[in-house]
Each structure stands twice: as C-alpha cells, then as structure tokens.
mmCIF file of C-alpha atoms in Angstrom:
data_model
loop_
_atom_site.group_PDB
_atom_site.id
_atom_site.type_symbol
_atom_site.label_atom_id
_atom_site.label_comp_id
_atom_site.label_asym_id
_atom_site.label_seq_id
_atom_site.Cartn_x
_atom_site.Cartn_y
_atom_site.Cartn_z
ATOM 1 C CA UNK A 262 89.501 107.454 121.807
ATOM 2 C CA UNK A 263 92.835 107.045 119.988
ATOM 3 C CA UNK A 264 94.071 108.062 116.741
ATOM 4 C CA UNK A 265 95.126 105.688 114.480
ATOM 5 C CA UNK A 266 98.620 107.317 114.405
ATOM 6 C CA UNK A 267 98.688 106.525 118.247
ATOM 7 C CA UNK A 268 97.617 102.946 118.012
ATOM 8 C CA UNK A 269 100.569 102.592 115.156
ATOM 9 C CA UNK A 270 102.976 104.088 117.905
ATOM 10 C CA UNK A 271 101.325 101.823 121.105
ATOM 11 C CA UNK A 272 101.661 98.526 118.682
ATOM 12 C CA UNK A 273 104.878 99.439 117.490
ATOM 13 C CA UNK A 274 103.455 98.967 114.235
ATOM 14 C CA UNK A 275 104.049 100.461 110.654
ATOM 15 C CA UNK A 276 101.625 102.350 108.618
ATOM 16 C CA UNK A 277 101.415 100.757 104.625
ATOM 17 C CA UNK A 278 100.918 104.196 103.443
ATOM 18 C CA UNK A 279 100.650 107.736 104.543
ATOM 19 C CA UNK A 280 97.331 109.119 104.806
ATOM 20 C CA UNK A 281 95.519 111.924 106.817
ATOM 21 C CA UNK A 282 93.344 109.156 107.943
ATOM 22 C CA UNK A 283 95.702 108.311 110.305
ATOM 23 C CA UNK A 284 94.776 111.313 112.482
ATOM 24 C CA UNK A 285 90.767 109.655 112.392
ATOM 25 C CA UNK A 286 89.662 108.085 115.953
ATOM 26 C CA UNK A 287 88.589 105.015 116.907
ATOM 27 C CA UNK A 288 86.697 103.982 119.808
ATOM 28 C CA UNK A 289 85.665 100.382 119.151
ATOM 29 C CA UNK A 290 87.471 97.507 117.911
ATOM 30 C CA UNK A 291 86.415 94.316 116.549
ATOM 31 C CA UNK A 292 88.900 91.596 116.091
ATOM 32 C CA UNK A 293 88.333 88.569 113.919
ATOM 33 C CA UNK A 294 89.494 86.341 110.929
ATOM 34 C CA UNK A 295 85.839 85.796 110.350
ATOM 35 C CA UNK A 296 84.495 88.536 107.915
ATOM 36 C CA UNK A 297 81.265 87.059 108.286
ATOM 37 C CA UNK A 298 81.247 87.990 112.102
ATOM 38 C CA UNK A 299 82.845 91.217 111.216
ATOM 39 C CA UNK A 300 79.793 91.946 109.159
ATOM 40 C CA UNK A 301 77.279 90.727 111.591
ATOM 41 C CA UNK A 302 79.014 92.625 114.719
ATOM 42 C CA UNK A 303 81.314 95.731 113.763
ATOM 43 C CA UNK A 304 80.097 98.998 114.397
ATOM 44 C CA UNK A 305 80.739 102.091 112.210
ATOM 45 C CA UNK A 306 83.723 103.947 112.740
ATOM 46 C CA UNK A 307 85.223 100.923 114.598
ATOM 47 C CA UNK A 308 88.916 99.411 114.210
ATOM 48 C CA UNK A 309 89.165 96.054 112.146
ATOM 49 C CA UNK A 310 91.993 93.879 113.181
ATOM 50 C CA UNK A 311 92.863 90.727 111.597
ATOM 51 C CA UNK A 312 95.294 88.121 110.524
ATOM 52 C CA UNK A 313 93.240 87.418 107.189
ATOM 53 C CA UNK A 314 95.068 89.057 104.177
ATOM 54 C CA UNK A 315 92.628 89.109 101.130
ATOM 55 C CA UNK A 316 90.912 91.529 99.359
ATOM 56 C CA UNK A 317 87.565 91.086 101.000
ATOM 57 C CA UNK A 318 89.051 92.424 104.400
ATOM 58 C CA UNK A 319 89.237 96.020 102.672
ATOM 59 C CA UNK A 320 85.794 95.549 101.549
ATOM 60 C CA UNK A 321 84.300 94.463 104.471
ATOM 61 C CA UNK A 322 85.980 97.284 106.748
ATOM 62 C CA UNK A 323 84.590 99.690 103.683
ATOM 63 C CA UNK A 324 81.170 98.408 103.540
ATOM 64 C CA UNK A 325 80.508 98.827 107.308
ATOM 65 C CA UNK A 326 82.284 102.340 107.228
ATOM 66 C CA UNK A 327 84.984 101.402 109.940
ATOM 67 C CA UNK A 328 87.837 103.542 110.393
ATOM 68 C CA UNK A 329 90.732 101.172 109.894
ATOM 69 C CA UNK A 330 92.676 97.981 109.828
ATOM 70 C CA UNK A 331 95.415 96.527 111.692
ATOM 71 C CA UNK A 332 97.186 93.393 110.348
ATOM 72 C CA UNK A 333 98.439 91.263 113.008
ATOM 73 C CA UNK A 334 100.684 88.138 113.411
ATOM 74 C CA UNK A 335 103.099 90.194 110.782
ATOM 75 C CA UNK A 336 100.687 89.857 108.227
ATOM 76 C CA UNK A 337 100.970 91.429 105.160
ATOM 77 C CA UNK A 338 97.786 92.380 103.012
ATOM 78 C CA UNK A 339 98.169 90.558 99.475
ATOM 79 C CA UNK A 340 98.644 93.337 96.601
ATOM 80 C CA UNK A 341 95.070 93.786 95.311
ATOM 81 C CA UNK A 342 94.178 94.049 99.047
ATOM 82 C CA UNK A 343 96.620 96.978 99.655
ATOM 83 C CA UNK A 344 95.825 98.627 96.369
ATOM 84 C CA UNK A 345 92.430 98.982 97.234
ATOM 85 C CA UNK A 346 93.086 100.134 100.668
ATOM 86 C CA UNK A 347 95.210 102.754 98.979
ATOM 87 C CA UNK A 348 92.317 103.676 96.628
ATOM 88 C CA UNK A 349 89.595 104.057 99.007
ATOM 89 C CA UNK A 350 92.172 105.860 101.864
ATOM 90 C CA UNK A 351 91.393 103.062 104.485
ATOM 91 C CA UNK A 352 94.599 103.374 106.865
ATOM 92 C CA UNK A 353 96.439 100.379 107.154
ATOM 93 C CA UNK A 354 98.615 99.512 110.494
ATOM 94 C CA UNK A 355 100.925 96.411 109.906
ATOM 95 C CA UNK A 356 101.635 94.726 113.604
ATOM 96 C CA UNK A 357 104.268 91.837 114.567
ATOM 97 C CA UNK A 358 102.100 90.979 117.832
ATOM 98 C CA UNK A 359 99.655 88.230 118.068
ATOM 99 C CA UNK A 360 96.003 89.035 118.044
ATOM 100 C CA UNK A 361 95.802 88.672 121.627
ATOM 101 C CA UNK A 362 98.514 91.054 122.720
ATOM 102 C CA UNK A 363 96.898 93.649 120.096
ATOM 103 C CA UNK A 364 93.684 93.479 121.771
ATOM 104 C CA UNK A 365 95.027 93.360 125.416
ATOM 105 C CA UNK A 366 96.983 96.583 124.625
ATOM 106 C CA UNK A 367 94.321 98.312 123.049
ATOM 107 C CA UNK A 368 91.866 97.159 125.705
ATOM 108 C CA UNK A 369 94.283 98.712 128.410
ATOM 109 C CA UNK A 370 94.573 101.798 126.478
ATOM 110 C CA UNK A 371 90.716 102.175 127.037
ATOM 111 C CA UNK A 372 89.231 101.041 123.662
ATOM 112 C CA UNK A 373 86.293 99.308 123.658
ATOM 113 C CA UNK A 374 84.808 96.099 122.079
ATOM 114 C CA UNK A 375 81.580 95.909 119.656
ATOM 115 C CA UNK A 376 78.744 94.304 121.110
ATOM 116 C CA UNK A 377 78.044 90.750 120.128
ATOM 117 C CA UNK A 378 74.768 90.448 119.743
ATOM 118 C CA UNK A 379 73.201 87.017 119.886
ATOM 119 C CA UNK A 380 70.013 85.774 118.579
ATOM 120 C CA UNK A 381 68.444 83.872 121.771
ATOM 121 C CA UNK A 382 70.423 85.681 124.765
ATOM 122 C CA UNK A 383 71.265 89.327 125.784
ATOM 123 C CA UNK B 226 62.811 112.041 93.265
ATOM 124 C CA UNK B 227 59.779 110.899 91.302
ATOM 125 C CA UNK B 228 60.983 108.223 88.931
ATOM 126 C CA UNK B 229 62.764 105.453 90.970
ATOM 127 C CA UNK B 230 66.233 105.099 89.948
ATOM 128 C CA UNK B 231 66.892 101.366 89.125
ATOM 129 C CA UNK B 232 70.399 99.758 88.731
ATOM 130 C CA UNK B 233 71.048 96.128 87.627
ATOM 131 C CA UNK B 234 74.609 94.562 87.687
ATOM 132 C CA UNK B 235 76.084 90.994 86.647
ATOM 133 C CA UNK B 236 77.737 88.965 89.375
ATOM 134 C CA UNK B 237 80.113 86.418 88.406
ATOM 135 C CA UNK B 238 80.043 83.354 89.942
ATOM 136 C CA UNK B 239 83.486 82.527 92.193
ATOM 137 C CA UNK B 240 85.312 85.438 91.430
ATOM 138 C CA UNK B 241 86.524 86.182 94.552
ATOM 139 C CA UNK B 242 88.382 89.365 93.710
ATOM 140 C CA UNK B 243 85.794 91.036 91.927
ATOM 141 C CA UNK B 244 83.249 89.947 94.740
ATOM 142 C CA UNK B 245 82.046 92.916 96.751
ATOM 143 C CA UNK B 246 82.318 95.380 93.313
ATOM 144 C CA UNK B 247 78.809 95.372 92.992
ATOM 145 C CA UNK B 248 77.961 96.394 96.537
ATOM 146 C CA UNK B 249 80.788 99.063 96.535
ATOM 147 C CA UNK B 250 79.258 100.571 93.516
ATOM 148 C CA UNK B 251 75.500 100.520 94.793
ATOM 149 C CA UNK B 252 76.782 102.130 97.956
ATOM 150 C CA UNK B 253 78.559 104.895 96.123
ATOM 151 C CA UNK B 254 75.736 105.567 94.302
ATOM 152 C CA UNK B 255 73.322 105.701 97.426
ATOM 153 C CA UNK B 256 75.993 108.033 99.274
ATOM 154 C CA UNK B 257 76.242 110.316 95.643
ATOM 155 C CA UNK B 258 72.157 110.574 96.294
ATOM 156 C CA UNK B 259 72.642 112.244 99.526
ATOM 157 C CA UNK B 260 71.234 109.381 101.365
ATOM 158 C CA UNK B 261 71.788 109.214 105.094
ATOM 159 C CA UNK B 262 75.037 107.280 106.033
ATOM 160 C CA UNK B 263 73.295 104.755 108.511
ATOM 161 C CA UNK B 264 71.031 103.964 105.180
ATOM 162 C CA UNK B 265 73.970 103.682 102.711
ATOM 163 C CA UNK B 266 75.512 101.410 105.600
ATOM 164 C CA UNK B 267 72.635 98.817 105.969
ATOM 165 C CA UNK B 268 71.891 98.529 102.162
ATOM 166 C CA UNK B 269 75.716 98.105 101.757
ATOM 167 C CA UNK B 270 75.553 95.048 104.091
ATOM 168 C CA UNK B 271 72.611 93.622 102.387
ATOM 169 C CA UNK B 272 73.823 93.890 98.981
ATOM 170 C CA UNK B 273 77.395 92.138 99.980
ATOM 171 C CA UNK B 274 76.196 89.524 101.833
ATOM 172 C CA UNK B 275 73.969 88.653 98.832
ATOM 173 C CA UNK B 276 76.771 89.273 96.344
ATOM 174 C CA UNK B 277 78.900 86.934 98.420
ATOM 175 C CA UNK B 278 75.832 84.308 98.359
ATOM 176 C CA UNK B 279 75.407 84.560 94.676
ATOM 177 C CA UNK B 280 79.433 84.363 93.977
ATOM 178 C CA UNK B 281 79.628 81.205 96.434
ATOM 179 C CA UNK B 282 76.460 79.368 96.054
ATOM 180 C CA UNK B 283 74.387 80.691 93.148
ATOM 181 C CA UNK B 284 76.609 80.333 90.191
ATOM 182 C CA UNK B 285 76.474 84.321 89.834
ATOM 183 C CA UNK B 286 73.118 86.511 88.907
ATOM 184 C CA UNK B 287 71.914 89.959 88.802
ATOM 185 C CA UNK B 288 71.964 92.264 91.520
ATOM 186 C CA UNK B 289 69.360 95.234 91.354
ATOM 187 C CA UNK B 290 69.147 98.092 93.219
ATOM 188 C CA UNK B 291 66.009 100.507 93.324
ATOM 189 C CA UNK B 292 65.784 103.952 94.921
ATOM 190 C CA UNK B 293 62.450 105.645 95.641
ATOM 191 C CA UNK B 294 61.584 108.466 98.033
ATOM 192 C CA UNK B 295 60.811 106.441 100.873
ATOM 193 C CA UNK B 296 62.910 103.537 100.544
ATOM 194 C CA UNK B 297 65.747 101.231 99.146
ATOM 195 C CA UNK B 298 65.148 97.880 97.552
ATOM 196 C CA UNK B 299 67.704 95.171 96.797
ATOM 197 C CA UNK B 300 66.708 92.295 94.574
ATOM 198 C CA UNK B 301 69.367 89.428 94.043
ATOM 199 C CA UNK B 302 68.319 86.779 91.297
ATOM 200 C CA UNK B 303 70.520 83.697 90.460
ATOM 201 C CA UNK B 304 69.774 80.595 88.672
ATOM 202 C CA UNK B 305 71.718 78.276 91.439
ATOM 203 C CA UNK B 306 70.901 75.183 93.385
ATOM 204 C CA UNK B 307 68.578 76.981 95.315
ATOM 205 C CA UNK B 308 68.276 76.662 99.305
ATOM 206 C CA UNK B 309 67.519 73.083 100.438
ATOM 207 C CA UNK B 310 66.135 74.013 103.865
ATOM 208 C CA UNK B 311 65.466 78.036 104.141
ATOM 209 C CA UNK B 312 64.523 77.675 107.669
ATOM 210 C CA UNK B 313 67.837 76.313 108.486
ATOM 211 C CA UNK B 314 69.555 78.771 106.150
ATOM 212 C CA UNK B 315 67.911 81.596 108.328
ATOM 213 C CA UNK B 316 69.936 80.187 111.440
ATOM 214 C CA UNK B 317 72.870 81.609 112.708
ATOM 215 C CA UNK B 318 76.138 79.579 112.082
ATOM 216 C CA UNK B 319 74.222 77.096 109.752
ATOM 217 C CA UNK B 320 76.259 77.005 106.563
ATOM 218 C CA UNK B 321 76.927 74.627 103.476
ATOM 219 C CA UNK B 322 79.841 76.504 102.438
ATOM 220 C CA UNK B 323 83.233 74.795 101.025
ATOM 221 C CA UNK B 324 86.223 74.737 103.046
ATOM 222 C CA UNK B 325 88.149 77.201 100.596
ATOM 223 C CA UNK B 326 85.518 79.930 101.170
ATOM 224 C CA UNK B 327 85.743 79.650 105.128
ATOM 225 C CA UNK B 328 89.365 79.995 104.810
ATOM 226 C CA UNK B 329 89.026 83.271 103.070
ATOM 227 C CA UNK B 330 86.829 84.446 106.317
ATOM 228 C CA UNK B 331 83.464 83.736 105.003
ATOM 229 C CA UNK B 332 80.663 80.971 105.056
ATOM 230 C CA UNK B 333 80.318 81.232 108.631
ATOM 231 C CA UNK B 334 76.508 80.934 108.379
ATOM 232 C CA UNK B 335 75.919 84.412 109.138
ATOM 233 C CA UNK B 336 74.739 86.113 105.891
ATOM 234 C CA UNK B 337 71.122 85.329 105.372
ATOM 235 C CA UNK B 338 70.702 86.252 109.308
ATOM 236 C CA UNK B 339 72.550 89.546 108.733
ATOM 237 C CA UNK B 340 70.768 90.601 105.642
ATOM 238 C CA UNK B 341 67.299 90.002 107.932
ATOM 239 C CA UNK B 342 68.950 92.054 110.621
ATOM 240 C CA UNK B 343 69.821 94.961 108.325
ATOM 241 C CA UNK B 344 66.556 95.234 106.352
ATOM 242 C CA UNK B 345 62.974 96.200 107.146
ATOM 243 C CA UNK B 346 61.499 93.569 104.567
ATOM 244 C CA UNK B 347 62.835 90.643 103.499
ATOM 245 C CA UNK B 348 61.222 88.013 100.827
ATOM 246 C CA UNK B 349 63.207 85.002 99.708
ATOM 247 C CA UNK B 350 61.853 82.598 96.994
ATOM 248 C CA UNK B 351 63.686 79.612 96.655
ATOM 249 C CA UNK B 352 63.380 76.195 95.488
ATOM 250 C CA UNK B 353 65.845 72.949 94.839
ATOM 251 C CA UNK B 354 67.464 73.354 91.122
ATOM 252 C CA UNK B 355 65.245 76.548 90.736
ATOM 253 C CA UNK B 356 67.595 79.238 92.297
ATOM 254 C CA UNK B 357 67.024 82.046 94.516
ATOM 255 C CA UNK B 358 65.359 85.677 94.452
ATOM 256 C CA UNK B 359 65.768 87.707 97.447
ATOM 257 C CA UNK B 360 64.101 90.822 98.102
ATOM 258 C CA UNK B 361 65.097 93.307 100.891
ATOM 259 C CA UNK B 362 63.503 96.755 101.412
ATOM 260 C CA UNK B 363 64.957 98.961 103.489
ATOM 261 C CA UNK B 364 62.803 102.204 104.667
ATOM 262 C CA UNK B 365 64.277 105.503 105.109
ATOM 263 C CA UNK B 366 61.956 106.993 107.698
ATOM 264 C CA UNK B 367 62.603 103.878 109.878
ATOM 265 C CA UNK B 368 65.686 105.443 111.144
ATOM 266 C CA UNK B 369 63.875 108.150 113.100
#
C-alpha cells in the first residue's frame, strides 16, 4: 500500500492540485492507454496510469471508483479533464517518466497489478 | 421505496465532451439513495459503456434508469444503424468504432462484453437500420 503523496515522491511527479485525497492509499494499479480495457479490468480503489489526456480519462477513473490518476510521458490533462478532476476531487499526478519506468518503480515498491481476466482461459 | 424511481436523460450523438455525464448523474443518484458502492459501480460501468456506444454508434438516444427495492434496471434506446451481427459484437475485441474514437481510448471491442459482465440480466433488441434497445438488470441481493 502506498499513499498518493508517496507515489508522487517516488516518481518525482508533480501534483496537479492540492487535495487531502493525496493521502489516500492504493494497492493495485492499472496502466493503459485504452479506456475500454481500464473499464473492463480496473479494481475499485486502484490507481490509473495513462498517457491519454482527454476528459474521458477522468470520467473512467471516477466511474470505477479509482483512487487517483498518474499522467506519464510528461502529458498534461486537457483543460476540461483537469477541471473535472478538480471538481470531483480525484488526485492527479504529472510524471515525466515513461509508462514502463513508472510501472517498474511502483511494482518494485510493492504495488500490485489488477488481474486481467480473459474470456477463454484463466 | 414502493414506487420505482425512474430517470430519463437524452444522450447527444458524437459529443465526446459530454459523454459520460449521464452515467455520472445516474451514479450520483444511486449513491444518494444509499445503494451499496459495488452496485453503484456496476451500474455506472453499464450506463457509461452503453452511453459511449450511443455517442459513438447510435446517433444519440435516451438512457433510462429505474430503481426498485430489489434491482436497478438500465435501458438504453437509440435509433441508430443497429448492430449488424450481435453475436460478433458480444465477443471481446470485436469493434466497428472509427479511428478517431480509438485514438481517444475507446472502441476496443470491450463495451458489450463488459456490460454483460457487470449485469445479472442483459437483453438486446437490435436490427440493421432499426436501432438498438438494451436492457440490463442488476439485482441488489446478488452481491451477498
């Protein structure tokens, strides 16, 4: 388990805005640029890592009760996405690292993946 | 709760900025009624996926939420082109979404299978050029 604020420090990321929600903890992570897959596989209270910046990223995270969003590859959420994140008080971190490195650091720190359940196997 | 609560909202076609507002509104309503978080989450996913389908494929339509003592029912109705091959559309990975939708992170062919996964009952009436009506039911006591 890691607090969003601890993730911010580990990734040398920057918070988009201050919120007490940065003290919330996450245990599971889903990293994807495909919101269709996020909707299918993300656990509640997990962390979303993405490089997409449109408003539907924030919508997707909130529909799924996810704890926070990390934008990787130095991407900044579009204005309407940032506004919605503030309104819904979902913590957003801006990270300059690649998705691979971001995931690697968080995995090393003990965070776990959301299970990908397939139709025909597992 | 004796009388069922019924909410109906219009969903605009190809309005990617507004897409998801209906799902957000319905989710807030369910939360304010004190429904368990897992039920609210499942319903939100179903409405959001159905709403995205309406925005992308259906030419907009009407989304309806019905809350009764034992279940939540979601009905989406559009007068779009209909689903050519429903069996295929229910398969994960099959998609007929245009490229600009995929670039936004959607249209990966997970929508209908995900609606099925998050509902206890799913009925879809569709035919080419006749639109699509989707009815998904989530039972409140199934979570126990």
